[in-house]
XYZ file of C-alpha atoms in Angstrom:
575
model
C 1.902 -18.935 6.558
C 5.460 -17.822 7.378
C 7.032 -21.181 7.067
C 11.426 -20.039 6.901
C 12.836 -17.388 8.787
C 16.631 -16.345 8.947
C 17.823 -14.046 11.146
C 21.568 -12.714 10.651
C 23.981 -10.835 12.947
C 20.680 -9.209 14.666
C 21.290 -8.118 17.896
C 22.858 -10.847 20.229
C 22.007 -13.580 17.027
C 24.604 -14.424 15.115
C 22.535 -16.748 13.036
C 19.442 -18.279 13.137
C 17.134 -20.131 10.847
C 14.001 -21.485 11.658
C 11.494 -23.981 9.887
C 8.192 -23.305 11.220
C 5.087 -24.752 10.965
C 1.308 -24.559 10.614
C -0.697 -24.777 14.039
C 0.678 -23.387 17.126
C 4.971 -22.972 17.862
C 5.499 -21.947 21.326
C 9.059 -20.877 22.012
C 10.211 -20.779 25.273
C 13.668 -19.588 27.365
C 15.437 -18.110 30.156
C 14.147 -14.432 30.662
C 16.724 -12.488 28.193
C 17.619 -15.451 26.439
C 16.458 -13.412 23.048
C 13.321 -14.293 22.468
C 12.198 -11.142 22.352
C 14.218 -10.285 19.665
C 13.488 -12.867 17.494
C 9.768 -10.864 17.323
C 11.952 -8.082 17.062
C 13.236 -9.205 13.753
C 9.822 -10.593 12.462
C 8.261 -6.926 13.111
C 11.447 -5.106 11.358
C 10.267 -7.724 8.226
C 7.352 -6.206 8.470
C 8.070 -2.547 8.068
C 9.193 -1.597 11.627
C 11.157 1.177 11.973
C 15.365 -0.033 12.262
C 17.975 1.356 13.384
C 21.902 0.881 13.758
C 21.393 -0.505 16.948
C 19.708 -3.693 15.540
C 23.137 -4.718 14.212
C 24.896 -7.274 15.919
C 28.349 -5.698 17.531
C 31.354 -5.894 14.508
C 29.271 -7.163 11.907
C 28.690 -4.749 9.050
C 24.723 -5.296 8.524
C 21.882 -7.282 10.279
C 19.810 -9.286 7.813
C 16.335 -10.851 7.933
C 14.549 -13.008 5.902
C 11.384 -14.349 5.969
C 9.350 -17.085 3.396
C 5.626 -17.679 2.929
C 3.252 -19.624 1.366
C -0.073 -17.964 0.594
C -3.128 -19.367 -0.865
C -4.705 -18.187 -4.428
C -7.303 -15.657 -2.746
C -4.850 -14.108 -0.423
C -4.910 -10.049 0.126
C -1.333 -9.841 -1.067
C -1.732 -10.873 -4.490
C -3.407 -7.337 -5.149
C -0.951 -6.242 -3.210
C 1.531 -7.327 -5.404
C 0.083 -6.002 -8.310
C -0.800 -2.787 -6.918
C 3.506 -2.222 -6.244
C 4.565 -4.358 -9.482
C 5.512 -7.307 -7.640
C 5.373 -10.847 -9.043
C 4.465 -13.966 -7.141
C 4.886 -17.319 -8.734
C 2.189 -20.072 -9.299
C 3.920 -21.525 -6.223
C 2.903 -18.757 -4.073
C 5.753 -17.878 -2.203
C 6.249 -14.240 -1.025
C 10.016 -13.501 -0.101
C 10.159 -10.699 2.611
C 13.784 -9.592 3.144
C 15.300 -6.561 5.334
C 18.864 -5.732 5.923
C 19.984 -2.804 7.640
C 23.948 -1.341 7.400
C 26.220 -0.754 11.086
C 25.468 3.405 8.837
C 21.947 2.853 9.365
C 20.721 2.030 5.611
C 17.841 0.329 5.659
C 17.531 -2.355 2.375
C 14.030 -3.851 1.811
C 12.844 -6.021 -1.240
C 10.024 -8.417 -1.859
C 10.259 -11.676 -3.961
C 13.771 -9.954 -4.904
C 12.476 -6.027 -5.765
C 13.451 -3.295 -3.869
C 11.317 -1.351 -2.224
C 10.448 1.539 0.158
C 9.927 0.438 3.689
C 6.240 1.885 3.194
C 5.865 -0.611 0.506
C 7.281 -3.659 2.698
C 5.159 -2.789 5.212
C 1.990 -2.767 2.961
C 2.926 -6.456 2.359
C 3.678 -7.114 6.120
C 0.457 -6.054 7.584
C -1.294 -8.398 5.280
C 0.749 -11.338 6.367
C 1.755 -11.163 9.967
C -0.699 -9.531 12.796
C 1.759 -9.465 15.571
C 0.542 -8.665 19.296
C 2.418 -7.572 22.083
C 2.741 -6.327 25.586
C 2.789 -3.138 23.893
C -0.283 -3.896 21.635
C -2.183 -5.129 24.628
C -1.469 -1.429 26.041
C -2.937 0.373 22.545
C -6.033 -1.119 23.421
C -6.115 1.591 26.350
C -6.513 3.913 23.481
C -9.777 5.054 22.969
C -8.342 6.467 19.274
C -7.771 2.880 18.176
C -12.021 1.610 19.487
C -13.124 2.627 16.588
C -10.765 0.901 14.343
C -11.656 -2.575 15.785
C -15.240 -2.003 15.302
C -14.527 -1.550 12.109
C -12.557 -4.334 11.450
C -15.472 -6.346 13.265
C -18.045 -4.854 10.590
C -16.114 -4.216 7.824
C -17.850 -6.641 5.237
C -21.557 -4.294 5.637
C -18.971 -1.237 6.518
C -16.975 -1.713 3.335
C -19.426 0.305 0.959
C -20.844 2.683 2.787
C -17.396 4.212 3.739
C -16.037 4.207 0.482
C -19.420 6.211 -0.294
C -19.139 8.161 2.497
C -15.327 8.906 1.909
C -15.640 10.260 -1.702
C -18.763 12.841 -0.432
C -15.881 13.771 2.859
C -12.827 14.505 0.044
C -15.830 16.647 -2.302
C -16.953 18.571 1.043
C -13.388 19.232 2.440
C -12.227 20.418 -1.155
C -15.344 22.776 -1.340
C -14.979 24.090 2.053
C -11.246 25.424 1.708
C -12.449 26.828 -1.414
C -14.911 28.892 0.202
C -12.634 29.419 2.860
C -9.773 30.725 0.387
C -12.743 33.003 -1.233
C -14.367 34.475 1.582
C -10.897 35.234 3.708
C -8.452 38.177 3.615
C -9.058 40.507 1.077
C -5.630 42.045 1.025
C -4.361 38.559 0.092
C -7.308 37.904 -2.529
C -5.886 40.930 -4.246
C -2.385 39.814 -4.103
C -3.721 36.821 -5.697
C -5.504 38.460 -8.107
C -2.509 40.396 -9.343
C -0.650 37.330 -9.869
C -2.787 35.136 -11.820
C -3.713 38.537 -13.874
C -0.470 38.778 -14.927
C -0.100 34.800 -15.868
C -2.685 34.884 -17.283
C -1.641 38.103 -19.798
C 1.730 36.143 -20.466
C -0.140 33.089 -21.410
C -2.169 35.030 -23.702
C 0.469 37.180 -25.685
C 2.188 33.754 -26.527
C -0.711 32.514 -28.278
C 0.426 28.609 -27.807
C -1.451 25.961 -30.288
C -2.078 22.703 -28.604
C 1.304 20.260 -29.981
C 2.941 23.337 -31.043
C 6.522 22.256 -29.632
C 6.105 19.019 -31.484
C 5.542 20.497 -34.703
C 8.288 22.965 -34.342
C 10.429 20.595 -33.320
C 10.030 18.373 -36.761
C 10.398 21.471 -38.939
C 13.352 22.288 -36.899
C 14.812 18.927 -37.324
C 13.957 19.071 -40.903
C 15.944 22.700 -41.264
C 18.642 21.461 -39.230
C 19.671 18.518 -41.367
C 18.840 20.204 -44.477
C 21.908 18.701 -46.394
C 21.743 15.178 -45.145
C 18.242 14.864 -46.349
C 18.265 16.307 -49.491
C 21.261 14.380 -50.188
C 19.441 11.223 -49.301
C 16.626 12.174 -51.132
C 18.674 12.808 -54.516
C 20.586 9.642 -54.664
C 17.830 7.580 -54.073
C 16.435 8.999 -57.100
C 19.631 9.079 -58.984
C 19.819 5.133 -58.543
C 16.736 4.741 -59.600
C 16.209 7.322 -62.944
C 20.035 9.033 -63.127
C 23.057 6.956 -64.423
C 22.570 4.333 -62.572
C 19.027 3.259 -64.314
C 17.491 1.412 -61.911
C 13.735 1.954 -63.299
C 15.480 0.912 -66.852
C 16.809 -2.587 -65.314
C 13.257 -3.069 -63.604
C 11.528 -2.045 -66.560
C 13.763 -4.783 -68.711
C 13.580 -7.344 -66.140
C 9.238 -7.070 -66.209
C 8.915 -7.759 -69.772
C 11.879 -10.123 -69.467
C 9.675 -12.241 -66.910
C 6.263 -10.774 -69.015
C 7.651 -12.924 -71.829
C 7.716 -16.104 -69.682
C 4.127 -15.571 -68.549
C 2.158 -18.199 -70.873
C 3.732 -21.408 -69.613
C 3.017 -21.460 -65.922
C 1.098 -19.630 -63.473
C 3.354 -19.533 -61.097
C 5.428 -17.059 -64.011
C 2.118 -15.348 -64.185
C 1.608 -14.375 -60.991
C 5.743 -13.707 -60.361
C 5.282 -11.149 -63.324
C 2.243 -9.705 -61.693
C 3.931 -8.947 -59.064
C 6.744 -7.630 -60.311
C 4.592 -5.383 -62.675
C 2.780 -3.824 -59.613
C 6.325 -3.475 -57.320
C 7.640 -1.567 -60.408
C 4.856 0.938 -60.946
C 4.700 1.596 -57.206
C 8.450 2.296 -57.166
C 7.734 4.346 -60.444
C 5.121 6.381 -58.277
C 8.144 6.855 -55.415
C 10.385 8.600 -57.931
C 7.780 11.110 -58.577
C 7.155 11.879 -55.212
C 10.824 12.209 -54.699
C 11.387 14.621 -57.533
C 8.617 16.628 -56.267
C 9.954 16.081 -52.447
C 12.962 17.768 -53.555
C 11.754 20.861 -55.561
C 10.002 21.870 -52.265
C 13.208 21.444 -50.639
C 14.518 24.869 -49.083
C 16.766 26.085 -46.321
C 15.975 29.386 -44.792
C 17.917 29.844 -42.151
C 15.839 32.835 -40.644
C 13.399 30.551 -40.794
C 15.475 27.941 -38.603
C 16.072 31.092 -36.093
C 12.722 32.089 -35.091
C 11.267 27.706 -34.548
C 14.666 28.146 -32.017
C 13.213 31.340 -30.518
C 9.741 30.388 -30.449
C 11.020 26.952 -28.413
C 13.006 28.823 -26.076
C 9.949 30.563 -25.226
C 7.579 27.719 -25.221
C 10.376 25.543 -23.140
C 10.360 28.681 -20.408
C 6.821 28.683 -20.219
C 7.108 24.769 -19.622
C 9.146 25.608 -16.331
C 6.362 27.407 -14.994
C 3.342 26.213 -16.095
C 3.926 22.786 -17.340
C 5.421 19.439 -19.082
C 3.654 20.301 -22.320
C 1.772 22.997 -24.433
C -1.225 20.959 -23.760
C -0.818 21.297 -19.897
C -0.138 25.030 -20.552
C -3.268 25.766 -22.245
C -5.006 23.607 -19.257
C -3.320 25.893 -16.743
C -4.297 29.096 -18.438
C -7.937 27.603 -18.304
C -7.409 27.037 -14.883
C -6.362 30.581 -14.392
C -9.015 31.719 -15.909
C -11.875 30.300 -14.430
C -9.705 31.577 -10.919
C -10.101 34.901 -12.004
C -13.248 34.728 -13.197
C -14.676 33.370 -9.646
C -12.612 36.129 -7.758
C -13.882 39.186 -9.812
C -17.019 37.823 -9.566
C -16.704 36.322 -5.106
C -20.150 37.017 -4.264
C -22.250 34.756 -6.848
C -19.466 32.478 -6.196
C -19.388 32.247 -2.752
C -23.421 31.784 -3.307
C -22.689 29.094 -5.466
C -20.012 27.290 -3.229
C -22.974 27.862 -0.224
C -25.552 25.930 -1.991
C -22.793 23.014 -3.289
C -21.514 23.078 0.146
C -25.343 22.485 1.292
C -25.824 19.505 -0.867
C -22.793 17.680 -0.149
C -23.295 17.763 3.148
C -26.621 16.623 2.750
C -25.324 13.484 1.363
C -22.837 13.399 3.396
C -24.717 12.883 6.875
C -26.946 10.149 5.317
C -23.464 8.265 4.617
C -22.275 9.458 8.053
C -25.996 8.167 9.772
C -26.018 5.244 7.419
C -22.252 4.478 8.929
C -23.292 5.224 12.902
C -26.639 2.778 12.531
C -23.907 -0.144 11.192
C -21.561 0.746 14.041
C -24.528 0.707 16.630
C -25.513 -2.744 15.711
C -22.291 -4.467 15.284
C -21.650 -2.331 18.885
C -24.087 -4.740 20.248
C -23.326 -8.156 18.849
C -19.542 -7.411 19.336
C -20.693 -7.022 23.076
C -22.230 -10.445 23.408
C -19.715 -11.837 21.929
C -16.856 -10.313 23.929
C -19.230 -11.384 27.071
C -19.408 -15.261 25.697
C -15.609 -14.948 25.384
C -14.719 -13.623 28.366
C -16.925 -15.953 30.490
C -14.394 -18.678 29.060
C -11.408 -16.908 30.601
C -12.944 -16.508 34.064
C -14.512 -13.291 33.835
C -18.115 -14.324 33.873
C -18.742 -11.401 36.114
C -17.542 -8.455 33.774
C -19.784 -6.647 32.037
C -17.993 -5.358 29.030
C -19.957 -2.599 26.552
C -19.308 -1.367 22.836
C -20.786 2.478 23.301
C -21.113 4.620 19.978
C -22.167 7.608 20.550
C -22.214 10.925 18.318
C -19.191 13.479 18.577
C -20.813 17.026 19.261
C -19.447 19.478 17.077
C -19.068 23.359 17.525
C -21.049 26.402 16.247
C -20.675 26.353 11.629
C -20.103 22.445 11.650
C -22.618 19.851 10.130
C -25.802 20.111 11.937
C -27.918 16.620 12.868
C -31.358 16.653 14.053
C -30.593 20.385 15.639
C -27.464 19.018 16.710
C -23.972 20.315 15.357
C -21.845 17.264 14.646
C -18.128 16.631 14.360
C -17.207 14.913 10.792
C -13.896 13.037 10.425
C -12.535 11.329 7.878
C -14.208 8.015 9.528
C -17.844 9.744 9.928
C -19.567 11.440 13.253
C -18.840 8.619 15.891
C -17.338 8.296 18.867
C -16.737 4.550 20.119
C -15.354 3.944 23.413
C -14.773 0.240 24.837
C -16.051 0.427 28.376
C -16.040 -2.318 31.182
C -16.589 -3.219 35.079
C -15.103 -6.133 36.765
C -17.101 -6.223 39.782
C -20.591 -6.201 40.146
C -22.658 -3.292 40.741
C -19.510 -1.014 40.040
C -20.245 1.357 37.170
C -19.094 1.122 33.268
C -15.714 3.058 33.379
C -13.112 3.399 30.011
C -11.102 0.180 29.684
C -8.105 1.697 30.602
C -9.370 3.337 34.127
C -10.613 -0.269 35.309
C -8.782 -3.320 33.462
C -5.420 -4.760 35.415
C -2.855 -6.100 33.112
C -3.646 -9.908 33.390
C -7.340 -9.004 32.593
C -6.169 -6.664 29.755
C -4.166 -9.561 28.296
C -7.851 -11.654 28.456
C -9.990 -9.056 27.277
C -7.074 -8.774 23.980
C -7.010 -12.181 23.368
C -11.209 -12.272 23.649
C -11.388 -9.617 21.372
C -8.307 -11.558 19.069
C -10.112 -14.577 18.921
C -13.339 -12.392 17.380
C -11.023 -10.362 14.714
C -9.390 -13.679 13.987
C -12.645 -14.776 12.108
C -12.849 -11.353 10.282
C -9.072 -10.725 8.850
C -7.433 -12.792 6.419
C -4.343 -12.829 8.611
C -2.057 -15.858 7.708
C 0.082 -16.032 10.426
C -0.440 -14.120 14.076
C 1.970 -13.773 16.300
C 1.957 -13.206 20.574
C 4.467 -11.635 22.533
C 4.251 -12.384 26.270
C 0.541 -11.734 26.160
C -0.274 -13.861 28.945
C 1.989 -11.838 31.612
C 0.147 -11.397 34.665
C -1.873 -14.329 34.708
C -1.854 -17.764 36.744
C -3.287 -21.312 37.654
C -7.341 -21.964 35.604
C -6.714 -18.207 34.115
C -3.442 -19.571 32.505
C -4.959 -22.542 31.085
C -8.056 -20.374 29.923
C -5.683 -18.257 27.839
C -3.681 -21.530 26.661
C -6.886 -22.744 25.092
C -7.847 -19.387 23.439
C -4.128 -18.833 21.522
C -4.522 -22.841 20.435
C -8.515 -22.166 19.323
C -7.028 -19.549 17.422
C -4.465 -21.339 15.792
C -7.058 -24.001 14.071
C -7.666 -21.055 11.815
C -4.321 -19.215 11.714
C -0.299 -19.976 11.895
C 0.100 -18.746 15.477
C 3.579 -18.048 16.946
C 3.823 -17.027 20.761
C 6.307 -16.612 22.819
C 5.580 -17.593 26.688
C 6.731 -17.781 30.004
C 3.440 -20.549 30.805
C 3.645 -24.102 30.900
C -0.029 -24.397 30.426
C 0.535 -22.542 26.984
C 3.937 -24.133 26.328
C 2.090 -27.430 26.812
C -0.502 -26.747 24.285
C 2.020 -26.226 21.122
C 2.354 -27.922 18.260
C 5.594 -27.210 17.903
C 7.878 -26.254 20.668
C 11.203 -24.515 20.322
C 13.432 -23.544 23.094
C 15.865 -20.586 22.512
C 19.232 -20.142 24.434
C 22.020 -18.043 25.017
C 25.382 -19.450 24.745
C 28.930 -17.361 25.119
C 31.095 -18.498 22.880
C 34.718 -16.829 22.183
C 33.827 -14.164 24.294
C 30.729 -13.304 22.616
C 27.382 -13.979 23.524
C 24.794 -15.981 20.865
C 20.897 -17.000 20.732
C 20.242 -19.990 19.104
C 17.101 -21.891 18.956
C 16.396 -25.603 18.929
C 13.241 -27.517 17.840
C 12.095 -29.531 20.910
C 12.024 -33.515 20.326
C 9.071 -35.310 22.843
C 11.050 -35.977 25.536
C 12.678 -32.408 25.409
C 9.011 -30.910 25.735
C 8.196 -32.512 28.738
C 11.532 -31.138 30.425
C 10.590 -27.672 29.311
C 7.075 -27.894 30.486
C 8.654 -29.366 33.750
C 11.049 -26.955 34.354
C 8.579 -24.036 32.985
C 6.685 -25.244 36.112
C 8.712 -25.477 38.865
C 12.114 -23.482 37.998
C 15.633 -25.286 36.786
C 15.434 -28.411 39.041
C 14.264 -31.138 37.170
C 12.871 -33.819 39.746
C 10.714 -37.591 38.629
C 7.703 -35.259 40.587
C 8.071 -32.211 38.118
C 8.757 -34.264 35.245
C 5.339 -36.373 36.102
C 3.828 -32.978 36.168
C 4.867 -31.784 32.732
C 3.749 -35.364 31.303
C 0.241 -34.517 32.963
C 0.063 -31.406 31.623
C 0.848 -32.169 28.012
C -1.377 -35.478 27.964
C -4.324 -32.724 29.465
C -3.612 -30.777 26.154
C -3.361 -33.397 23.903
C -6.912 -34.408 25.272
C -8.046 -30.416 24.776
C -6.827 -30.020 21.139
C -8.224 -33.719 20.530
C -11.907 -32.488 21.423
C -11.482 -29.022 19.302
């Protein structure tokens, strides 16, 4: 759960720091108090595009910074080790973002920077945020599919994977075929080319670790004089002047002579015996080390030629010999399939055949998941909706097959449209009135029973993602009176499993928090702040009170907000 979040010079914040808790926090305020832009903040932590207009007038960056605790089997963990991100036995994932008054944009994670495609990675498996503007996707018949997928994804998780690697294989072979079978002027051109890579590849006659070996020898060549120099004193201290083998020769039979009275001298002398004949062995290898010794500086002038030529080739063909040689087979089998198209193209045909084979019984296997998880995701939208006061809509999950055009995939007789997700088609239709027709959600669905049918469908994903803290933005706009308190109860239901923030303008949602915080807008020295301010019991009822009848507080309103609280007190008591 998201338990600290700091908010610097953001907008109209100057600072803000919030402790929040588990269970529901409602906050609450005058319409453009900055509310708003606290979610604002929270979604930029999250890998929301920024920009310079984020940053609070005269201060030189706006900074965010968010703290949560996750549990052991959270998503993020292989997150973390997926980017090379550590997370303590404490479990406590540090989110920051901080963007310049240039427009730099600075994100890290538990202190490591990061790209903002990285920090969003790591938001979307913390925070599911929901908006006004979210509620609107869901008019999107693009994003259907998705949430049936996220509905079935435990039996969907296999088959796609299956079904993706067959996609990638029949994609790769059909530009292939399509590169093959196309212009013929350009096939020659291409041709041509690898022809002549291929010769130059050839005439240099490149070993596989070539470079390295040239490089040692040149090395070797190079510092001819240091290392025969090194070589010849070493063996000078040891059999020239300075007589090293002659003082470890004297000091063996020196410690041989000692040998009899302990074995501890014994085995001293033993292993001085053995060190000396092993360093007797090194002389000889150095005397013969150096006899084999020469410089030839022609010798030195070619290894630099032939590494010129090698390093040149690297520039064009790769970071190694070994990825030379790997190119050049590459080349080769190129050529080889373009002198000989028409066996290839045959060949391609009958791969092409197979694949796709495979391919549809993913893609069917994939459609029959989607078509029953269509029809429990129906009932239990219906059951859902029918405790928000729309008993009487009939709302339907249809999955249907995308036709394709002549030369695609063909079904049953029927040419079908493959995507990266499969054949289907799923469209979320509804009617609100009886006897009315099924129409596309976003032909028949009014923005209060849009905000219903999201938070219906929320409080179904909500027991499919792993989601530690959710948040709603003014979801419940457009709705009133036993609707209102419907939608109270289904963000609070959904908060016994998650962290749920929400900002609201309802006193029947307001009343149902946890933890209520009130934000405000102050002007102080000419400038105007937000600031935000945990609610104590007395405070709540005031809010409620004043959520419910405007700014005048009366004893009647004040009763009213006491009502409504005790009313959700006894709700969340029987949940």
């Amino acid at each position: 759960m998201l338990t600290e979040l700091t908010i610097r010079d953001f907008a109209i914040i100057d600072h803000v720091s919030l402790t929040l808790k588990d269970g529901l926090t409602v906050l609450t305020g005058e319409t453009g108090a900055g509310k708003s832009i606290i979610i604002d903040s929270i979604q930029l932590l999250t890998g929301a595009r920024g920009s310079v207009e984020f940053v609070r007038h005269g201060a030189k960056r706006a900074e965010i910074e968010g703290l949560f605790i996750i549990g052991e089997d959270h998503a993020v963990y292989a997150k973390a080790e997926e980017f090379g991100v550590e997370i303590g036995e404490d479990g406590m994932v540090v989110l920051q973002r901080s963007i310049t008054h240039q427009g730099k944009s600075i994100c890290r994670v538990n202190g490591k920077l990061v790209t903002l495609g990285i920090l969003k990675e790591f938001g979307k498996a913390l925070i599911d945020i929901h908006s006004q503007h979210e509620t609107q996707s869901l008019m999107d018949p693009e994003r259907h599919i998705e949430l049936l997928d996220t509905y079935a994804e435990a039996e969907l998780r296999q088959p796609q994977q299956e079904y993706k690697k067959h996609y990638e294989t029949y994609r790769s072979l059909k530009k292939r075929y399509k590169e093959l079978s196309d212009n013929e002027q350009e096939t020659a051109q291409r041709l041509d080319l690898l022809q002549f890579q291929w010769n130059e590849l050839e005439e240099a006659s490149l070993e596989p670790k070539e470079d390295e070996e040239l490089t040692e020898e040149r090395n070797k060549l190079a510092n001819f004089e240091k290392i025969y120099s090194g070589l010849n004193d070493a063996y000078e201290a040891l059999y020239g002047e300075q007589k090293g083998m002659d003082w470890l020769s004297h000091a063996m039979m020196s410690l041989d002579a000692t040998a009899d009275y302990d074995d501890a001298y014994q085995r001293m002398s033993e292993e001085l015996s053995n060190s000396y004949y092993l360093v007797e062995e090194l002389t000889f290898r150095l005397s013969t080390e150096m006899e084999g010794l020469e410089f030839d500086p022609e010798r030195l002038n070619e290894i630099e030629e032939r590494l010129n030529e090698i390093n040149r080739l690297k520039r064009k063909y790769g970071q190694s010999v070994e990825e030379i040689l790997a190119y050049k087979d590459k080349v080769e089998e190129e050529i080889d399939e373009i002198n000989n198209k028409d066996s290839f193209l045959s060949k391609l045909e009958t791969e092409i055949e197979d694949v796709t084979e495979d391919l549809l019984l993913e893609a069917q296997h994939i459609h029959e998941i989607r078509t029953r998880a269509s029809k429990q995701l129906t009932e239990a939208v219906h059951e859902e909706l029918k405790s928000l006061y729309l008993e009487k809509a009939v709302f339907d999950v249809n999955v249907e097959k995308k036709q394709g055009k002549q030369g695609d995939p063909v079904l049953k007789n029927q040419p079908v449209s493959l995507s990266s997700s499969g054949f289907d088609e799923v469209k979320f239709l509804i009617t609100t009135n009886p006897g009315e027709p099924l129409k596309p959600l976003h032909k028949i669905a009014s923005g209060g029973e849009m905000s219903r049918i999201m938070l219906a469908l929320k409080q179904i994903f909500s027991r499919h993602q792993g989601i530690t803290s959710v948040i709603f933005d003014e979801v419940d706009t457009g709705v009133s009176g036993r609707v209102a308190q419907s939608i109270a109860e289904k963000i609070f239901k959904i908060s016994v499993d998650s962290q749920v923030l929400c900002i609201s303008h309802l006193p029947q949602v307001a009343a149902m928090a946890d933890t209520h915080v009130r934000i405000m807008k102050n002007v102080k020295d000419n400038k105007t702040e937000t600031a935000a301010k945990e609610l104590e019991e007395n405070e709540k009822i005031e809010e409620v009170a004043r959520m419910i009848s405007g700014t005048e507080l009366t004893e009647t309103t004040l009763q009213n907000g006491r009502e409504l609280l005790n009313l959700a007190e006894s709700y969340k008591s029987r949940v």
